[in-house]
Coordinates of C-alpha atoms and ligand atoms in Angstrom, one line a residue:
X1 CA 9.2 4.4 15.3
X2 CA 7.3 3.3 18.9
X3 CA 7.3 4.8 22.0
X4 CA 7.2 1.6 24.6
X5 CA 9.1 -1.4 24.4
X6 CA 9.0 -3.9 22.2
X7 CA 7.8 -6.8 24.1
X8 CA 5.0 -5.7 25.8
X9 CA 2.1 -4.1 25.3
X10 CA 0.2 -0.3 25.1
X11 CA -3.4 -0.1 26.0
X12 CA -4.8 2.5 25.1
X13 CA -8.7 3.7 24.6
X14 CA -10.7 6.3 22.6
X15 CA -14.6 5.6 21.4
X16 CA -15.1 3.0 24.1
X17 CA -13.3 0.7 22.2
X18 CA -9.6 -0.6 23.0
X19 CA -7.0 0.0 20.4
X20 CA -3.7 -2.6 21.6
X21 CA -0.9 -3.2 20.5
X22 CA 0.9 -6.8 20.8
X23 CA 4.1 -7.9 19.1
X24 CA 4.0 -10.9 16.6
X25 CA 3.9 -14.1 18.8
X26 CA 1.4 -16.9 19.4
X27 CA -0.1 -15.1 21.7
X28 CA -1.3 -12.4 19.4
X29 CA -1.2 -13.9 16.2
X30 CA -4.3 -16.3 18.4
X31 CA -5.8 -13.0 19.6
X32 CA -6.4 -11.9 16.4
X33 CA -7.4 -15.0 14.8
X34 CA -9.8 -15.5 17.7
X35 CA -11.1 -11.9 16.6
X36 CA -11.5 -12.5 13.0
X37 CA -13.1 -15.8 13.6
X38 CA -15.7 -14.1 15.3
X39 CA -16.6 -11.7 12.4
X40 CA -14.4 -8.5 14.4
X41 CA -11.4 -6.6 12.0
X42 CA -7.8 -6.3 13.0
X43 CA -4.1 -4.9 11.8
X44 CA -2.0 -7.1 10.4
X45 CA 2.0 -6.2 8.6
X46 CA 3.2 -7.2 6.0
X47 CA 6.1 -7.1 4.2
X48 CA 4.8 -4.2 1.9
X49 CA 2.6 -1.8 4.0
X50 CA 0.4 -2.9 7.1
X51 CA -3.2 -4.2 6.7
X52 CA -6.4 -4.0 8.0
X53 CA -7.9 -7.9 8.1
X54 CA -11.1 -9.2 7.6
X55 CA -12.8 -12.8 7.5
X56 CA -12.9 -12.3 3.6
X57 CA -15.8 -14.6 2.6
X58 CA -18.1 -12.4 5.6
X59 CA -20.0 -9.9 3.9
X60 CA -20.5 -8.1 7.6
X61 CA -16.9 -8.1 8.5
X62 CA -15.6 -6.9 5.3
X63 CA -18.0 -4.0 5.4
X64 CA -16.5 -2.8 9.8
X65 CA -13.3 -2.2 7.4
X66 CA -15.2 0.0 5.1
X67 CA -16.2 1.6 7.7
X68 CA -13.1 2.0 9.5
X69 CA -11.5 3.1 7.1
X70 CA -13.7 5.7 5.9
X71 CA -13.2 3.7 2.2
X72 CA -15.6 3.8 -1.2
X73 CA -18.0 0.7 -1.6
X74 CA -16.3 0.4 -5.1
X75 CA -13.1 0.4 -4.4
X76 CA -11.9 -3.5 -3.8
X77 CA -10.4 -5.4 -1.3
X78 CA -7.2 -7.3 -2.3
X79 CA -7.6 -11.4 -0.6
X80 CA -5.0 -12.3 1.2
X81 CA -4.0 -16.6 1.5
X82 CA -1.6 -17.8 3.1
X83 CA -0.8 -21.6 0.6
X84 CA -1.9 -21.8 -3.0
X85 CA -4.9 -24.4 -2.0
X86 CA -7.0 -21.2 -0.7
X87 CA -6.9 -19.8 -4.3
X88 CA -9.0 -22.5 -5.8
X89 CA -12.9 -21.9 -4.5
X90 CA -12.0 -18.5 -4.6
X91 CA -11.8 -17.7 -8.4
X92 CA -13.4 -19.1 -11.8
X93 CA -10.2 -20.2 -13.4
X94 CA -6.2 -19.9 -13.0
X95 CA -4.2 -18.7 -16.4
X96 CA -1.1 -21.2 -16.2
X97 CA 1.5 -17.8 -17.1
X98 CA -0.9 -16.9 -13.5
X99 CA 0.6 -20.1 -12.2
X100 CA 4.4 -19.9 -13.3
X101 CA 3.7 -15.9 -11.6
X102 CA 2.4 -17.6 -8.7
X103 CA 6.1 -19.9 -8.4
X104 CA 8.5 -17.0 -8.8
X105 CA 7.0 -14.4 -6.8
X106 CA 4.1 -15.9 -3.9
X107 CA 4.6 -15.7 -1.6
X108 CA 5.8 -12.0 -2.2
X109 CA 4.3 -8.4 -3.2
X110 CA 2.5 -9.7 -6.7
X111 CA -1.4 -9.5 -6.5
X112 CA -2.8 -11.3 -9.3
X113 CA -7.2 -10.0 -10.8
X114 CA -9.0 -13.8 -11.6
X115 CA -12.2 -14.3 -12.3
X116 CA -14.8 -14.8 -9.0
X117 CA -16.6 -17.1 -8.4
X118 CA -20.0 -16.4 -6.2
X119 CA -17.7 -17.1 -2.8
X120 CA -16.2 -13.9 -2.7
X121 CA -18.9 -11.6 -1.3
X122 CA -19.9 -8.7 -4.1
X123 CA -18.5 -6.5 -0.8
X124 CA -15.0 -8.1 -1.0
X125 CA -14.7 -6.9 -4.9
X126 CA -15.8 -4.0 -4.5
X127 CA -19.1 -5.6 -7.3
X128 CA -16.8 -6.0 -10.1
X129 CA -17.1 -9.6 -11.3
X130 CA -13.0 -10.2 -10.6
X131 CA -11.2 -11.3 -7.6
X132 CA -7.5 -9.7 -6.2
X133 CA -5.3 -12.1 -4.7
X134 CA -2.0 -12.1 -2.9
X135 CA -0.2 -14.3 -0.5
X136 CA 1.8 -12.4 1.6
X137 CA 5.5 -13.6 3.1
X138 CA 5.5 -11.4 6.4
X139 CA 5.6 -14.1 8.5
X140 CA 2.9 -12.3 11.0
X141 CA 0.3 -12.3 8.2
X142 CA 1.6 -16.0 7.3
X143 CA 0.3 -17.2 11.0
X144 CA -2.6 -15.1 11.1
X145 CA -4.5 -16.6 8.4
X146 CA -3.2 -20.2 8.5
X147 CA -4.3 -20.4 12.4
X148 CA -7.3 -18.6 10.7
X149 CA -8.3 -21.1 7.9
X150 CA -10.1 -18.7 5.6
X151 CA -8.6 -15.7 3.1
X152 CA -8.2 -12.2 4.7
X153 CA -9.7 -9.1 2.9
X154 CA -7.3 -6.3 3.7
X155 CA -6.6 -3.5 2.1
X156 CA -3.7 -0.5 3.7
X157 CA -4.5 0.5 7.7
X158 CA -4.6 3.8 6.8
X159 CA -7.9 6.3 7.0
X160 CA -9.3 6.0 3.3
X161 CA -6.4 9.2 1.0
X162 CA -3.7 8.7 4.4
X163 CA -0.5 7.8 3.7
X164 CA -0.5 3.9 4.0
X165 CA 1.4 2.8 7.2
X166 CA 4.5 1.1 7.1
X167 CA 5.1 0.2 11.2
X168 CA 2.5 -0.4 14.5
X169 CA 2.7 3.4 14.9
X170 CA 1.2 4.4 11.6
X171 CA -2.1 2.3 12.5
X172 CA -3.1 3.7 15.6
X173 CA -2.2 7.4 14.5
X174 CA -5.6 6.2 12.4
X175 CA -7.6 3.5 14.0
X176 CA -7.0 4.7 17.4
X177 CA -10.4 3.6 18.7
X178 CA -12.0 1.7 16.2
X179 CA -9.9 -2.2 15.7
X180 CA -9.4 -4.2 18.8
X181 CA -6.2 -5.3 17.8
X182 CA -2.6 -4.0 15.7
X183 CA 0.2 -6.9 15.8
X184 CA 3.2 -5.1 15.7
X185 CA 6.0 -6.9 12.8
X186 CA 8.3 -3.6 13.6
X187 CA 8.9 -1.3 9.9
X188 CA 7.6 -3.3 6.2
X189 CA 10.2 -4.3 4.2
X190 CA 8.9 -3.5 0.6
X191 CA 7.2 -0.3 1.8
X192 CA 4.6 1.2 -0.4
X193 CA 2.1 -2.0 -2.2
X194 CA 1.2 -4.6 -3.9
X195 CA 2.1 -4.6 -7.6
X196 CA -1.5 -5.2 -8.8
X197 CA -1.7 -7.2 -12.5
X198 CA -4.2 -8.6 -14.2
X199 CA -4.2 -10.4 -17.7
X200 CA -5.1 -8.9 -21.2
X201 CA -4.2 -11.5 -24.4
X202 CA -1.8 -13.3 -22.3
X203 CA -0.2 -10.0 -21.4
X204 CA 0.4 -9.2 -18.4
X205 CA -1.2 -5.3 -18.1
X206 CA 0.1 -3.7 -14.6
X207 CA -2.5 -1.4 -13.1
X208 CA -0.3 -0.5 -9.9
X209 CA 3.3 -0.5 -9.5
X210 CA 5.3 -2.3 -6.4
X211 CA 7.5 -4.0 -5.3
X212 CA 7.4 -6.4 -8.2
X213 CA 8.7 -4.2 -11.1
X214 CA 7.6 -4.3 -14.7
X215 CA 11.6 -6.0 -15.6
X216 CA 10.9 -8.4 -13.9
X217 CA 7.3 -10.0 -14.5
X218 CA 8.7 -9.0 -18.6
X219 CA 10.9 -12.2 -17.7
X220 CA 7.3 -14.3 -18.1
X221 CA 5.4 -12.3 -20.9
X222 CA 5.2 -8.9 -22.6
X223 CA 4.8 -6.5 -20.2
X224 CA 1.9 -3.1 -20.4
X225 CA 1.3 -0.4 -18.3
X226 CA -1.8 0.8 -17.4
X227 CA -2.0 4.6 -18.3
X228 CA -3.8 5.9 -14.7
X229 CA 0.0 4.4 -13.6
X230 CA 1.3 7.6 -14.2
X231 CA -1.2 10.4 -15.1
X232 CA -4.2 11.2 -14.0
X233 CA -7.9 9.5 -14.9
X234 CA -10.2 12.4 -16.1
X235 CA -13.5 12.3 -13.1
X236 CA -15.2 10.7 -16.4
X237 CA -13.2 7.9 -16.9
X238 CA -13.9 4.3 -16.1
X239 CA -10.5 3.1 -15.0
X240 CA -9.6 -0.7 -14.6
X241 CA -8.9 -0.4 -10.9
X242 CA -10.5 1.6 -9.1
X243 CA -8.1 3.1 -6.6
X244 CA -6.6 4.3 -9.1
X245 CA -9.2 7.2 -10.0
X246 CA -9.3 8.1 -5.8
X247 CA -6.7 10.7 -4.2
X248 CA -4.6 9.3 -1.8
X249 CA -1.4 9.0 -0.1
X250 CA -1.6 12.3 0.8
X251 CA -1.2 13.8 4.1
X252 CA -1.8 17.7 4.9
X253 CA 1.1 19.5 3.9
X254 CA 0.6 20.5 0.7
X255 CA 2.9 18.0 -1.9
X256 CA 5.0 18.7 -5.5
X257 CA 7.0 16.4 -7.1
X258 CA 9.7 18.3 -8.5
X259 CA 10.8 17.5 -11.5
X260 CA 14.9 18.8 -10.8
X261 CA 17.8 16.5 -10.4
X262 CA 21.3 17.7 -8.6
X263 CA 22.0 20.7 -8.9
X264 CA 18.9 22.1 -10.3
X265 CA 17.2 21.0 -7.3
X266 CA 19.1 22.3 -5.2
X267 CA 18.6 25.8 -6.7
X268 CA 15.0 25.5 -6.5
X269 CA 15.6 24.9 -3.0
X270 CA 17.7 28.6 -2.6
X271 CA 14.1 30.2 -4.3
X272 CA 12.0 28.3 -2.1
X273 CA 13.7 28.2 1.0
X274 CA 11.8 31.0 3.2
X275 CA 8.8 28.9 2.9
X276 CA 7.7 26.2 5.9
X277 CA 8.6 23.6 3.8
X278 CA 10.9 20.7 3.4
X279 CA 12.5 19.4 0.8
X280 CA 13.3 16.1 -0.5
X281 CA 16.4 15.3 -1.7
X282 CA 17.6 11.7 -3.5
X283 CA 20.6 11.6 -1.2
X284 CA 22.4 13.4 1.5
X285 CA 23.0 17.1 0.1
X286 CA 23.3 18.8 3.4
X287 CA 21.8 21.0 5.2
X288 CA 18.4 22.0 4.3
X289 CA 17.1 19.0 2.6
X290 CA 16.1 15.5 4.1
X291 CA 17.6 12.7 2.6
X292 CA 14.7 10.5 0.8
X293 CA 17.1 7.4 -0.7
X294 CA 19.9 7.1 -3.6
X295 CA 17.6 4.2 -4.9
X296 CA 14.0 2.7 -5.3
X297 CA 14.2 0.4 -2.8
X298 CA 15.2 3.1 -0.3
X299 CA 12.7 5.7 -1.2
X300 CA 9.7 3.1 -1.2
X301 CA 11.0 2.5 2.6
X302 CA 10.6 5.7 3.3
X303 CA 8.1 7.4 1.6
X304 CA 5.3 7.2 3.6
X305 CA 7.0 7.6 7.1
X306 CA 8.0 11.0 5.2
X307 CA 4.5 12.5 4.2
X308 CA 3.6 11.7 7.2
X309 CA 6.1 12.8 9.6
X310 CA 5.7 16.6 7.5
X311 CA 2.5 16.6 9.4
X312 CA 4.0 15.6 13.0
X313 CA 6.4 18.7 12.6
X314 CA 3.3 21.1 10.7
X315 CA 5.2 21.9 7.5
X316 CA 2.8 23.4 5.0
X317 CA 4.9 22.4 1.7
X318 CA 7.4 19.3 0.8
X319 CA 8.9 19.3 -2.3
X320 CA 10.1 16.4 -3.8
X321 CA 13.0 15.7 -6.2
X322 CA 11.2 13.2 -8.7
X323 CA 12.7 9.8 -7.8
X324 CA 13.8 7.6 -11.5
X325 CA 10.7 5.7 -13.3
X326 CA 12.6 2.6 -13.8
X327 CA 12.1 -0.5 -11.7
X328 CA 10.9 0.0 -8.4
X329 CA 11.1 3.3 -9.3
X330 CA 8.0 3.9 -10.9
X331 CA 5.8 2.6 -7.8
X332 CA 7.6 5.4 -6.1
X333 CA 6.5 7.7 -8.9
X334 CA 3.2 6.7 -9.0
X335 CA 2.8 7.3 -5.1
X336 CA 4.0 10.5 -5.4
X337 CA 2.3 12.1 -7.9
X338 CA -0.9 10.8 -6.6
X339 CA 0.4 12.0 -2.9
X340 CA 0.6 15.2 -5.0
X341 CA -2.3 15.5 -6.2
X342 CA -0.6 15.1 -9.4
X343 CA 1.4 18.9 -9.1
X344 CA 4.5 18.6 -11.1
X345 CA 6.8 21.3 -11.4
X346 CA 9.2 20.9 -14.4
X347 CA 10.0 24.8 -15.5
Ligands
TXA1 O1 0.3 -4.9 -0.5 C1 -0.5 -4.6 -0.9 O2 -1.1 -4.8 -2.0 C2 -1.7 -3.9 0.9 C3 -1.3 -4.9 2.0 C4 -1.9 -4.5 3.2 O3 -1.8 -6.7 1.4 N1 -2.9 -4.0 0.4 C5 -3.7 -2.4 -0.7 O4 -4.9 -3.4 -0.8 O5 -2.1 -2.1 -0.8 P1 -5.3 -1.4 -1.0 O6 -7.3 -1.6 -1.0 O7 -5.0 -0.1 -0.6 O8 -5.2 -1.4 -2.4 C6 -5.9 -2.1 -3.4 C7 -6.0 -1.9 -4.7 C8 -6.6 -0.7 -5.1 O9 -6.1 0.0 -5.5 C9 -7.7 -1.6 -5.8 O10 -8.6 -1.0 -6.7 C10 -7.3 -2.7 -6.2 O11 -6.1 -3.0 -5.3 N2 -8.4 -3.7 -6.7 C11 -8.7 -4.9 -5.9 N3 -9.7 -5.1 -6.4 C12 -9.7 -4.7 -7.4 C13 -9.8 -5.9 -8.9 N4 -10.6 -6.9 -8.6 N5 -9.3 -5.7 -10.1 C14 -8.7 -4.1 -10.5 N6 -8.2 -3.7 -9.3 C15 -8.5 -4.2 -8.0
MG2 MG1 -4.5 1.4 0.7

């Protein structure tokens, strides 16, 4: 929760740069657009998580994103557009299937991979010949892109490796002193990042699960789920989506996914109750548990905030009752096993 009135803005300074949080309004949209037009970076809300945005077509501006996040340069960024016309100069071809998915799911949490044209600098695509494009649904994000008139590259606005930010305050924790402006659009409604897909022989190949589920996509074509979604890639393995190979979403606390439901999870807690630990349960299990949500949509909204507050509370270990892997649950599971460094307790 934010500790200042929603209609004021806060000025803080460190490293000589003042990071301001402004509510979403005409004034903040104009300011953000001015900064972006001058090659700067700003944090914006989207419906998934907050993004750290720069002009996707300006090499130097995009470089500043990598510096602010401490992000490896081979991890490509998603390019955000606010209307369908904007995609045309960026990509070599728009397959018919992509067009149909755009019609159904844009604006929204779906990112599609296309062949890229030379308009998109190599730094934006992490040196790949492809580019990831998404049209966010969030009004603030769309207003800023529209005002800029160019597409925005925007990874999640966290320090690389940390849980993604789902509120302006989370962004502030990671980016204070590094960026001039955060637009506050409240809590993100989805809570985990967009679904990332590429197309392989008329099939939809899910590289990262998210708010648009495999079940929703399967109405349009056969859906494959990349093996890196549920498992750890080997260190030498070539992965289709570079983001999949990095440790991710991790708080300082040691996270474990516990593959035990309901009463077995209660017993598991009883065996570990002396530890400085949190037990995230799939529902209200009473004292000693933190309700992580019964359904995946709620778990997605709460996940990153809970991981961040475990650190604020100096919790050493977080045990999480494993989510179902169907629907949005696959996205929650995918983030969770990465936050846990793939540590799963089965027996
Ligand atoms: O919901 C979202 O997608 C958020 C908001 C801010 O829009 N953005 C986001 O960006 O999650 P980021 O940078 O944290 O994650 C981008 C993911 C990474 O896993 C990256 O490897 C993958 O998309 N990606 C980007 N371009 C790609 C490409 N050309 N081929 C394969 N994967 C790509
Ligand atoms: Mg990210």
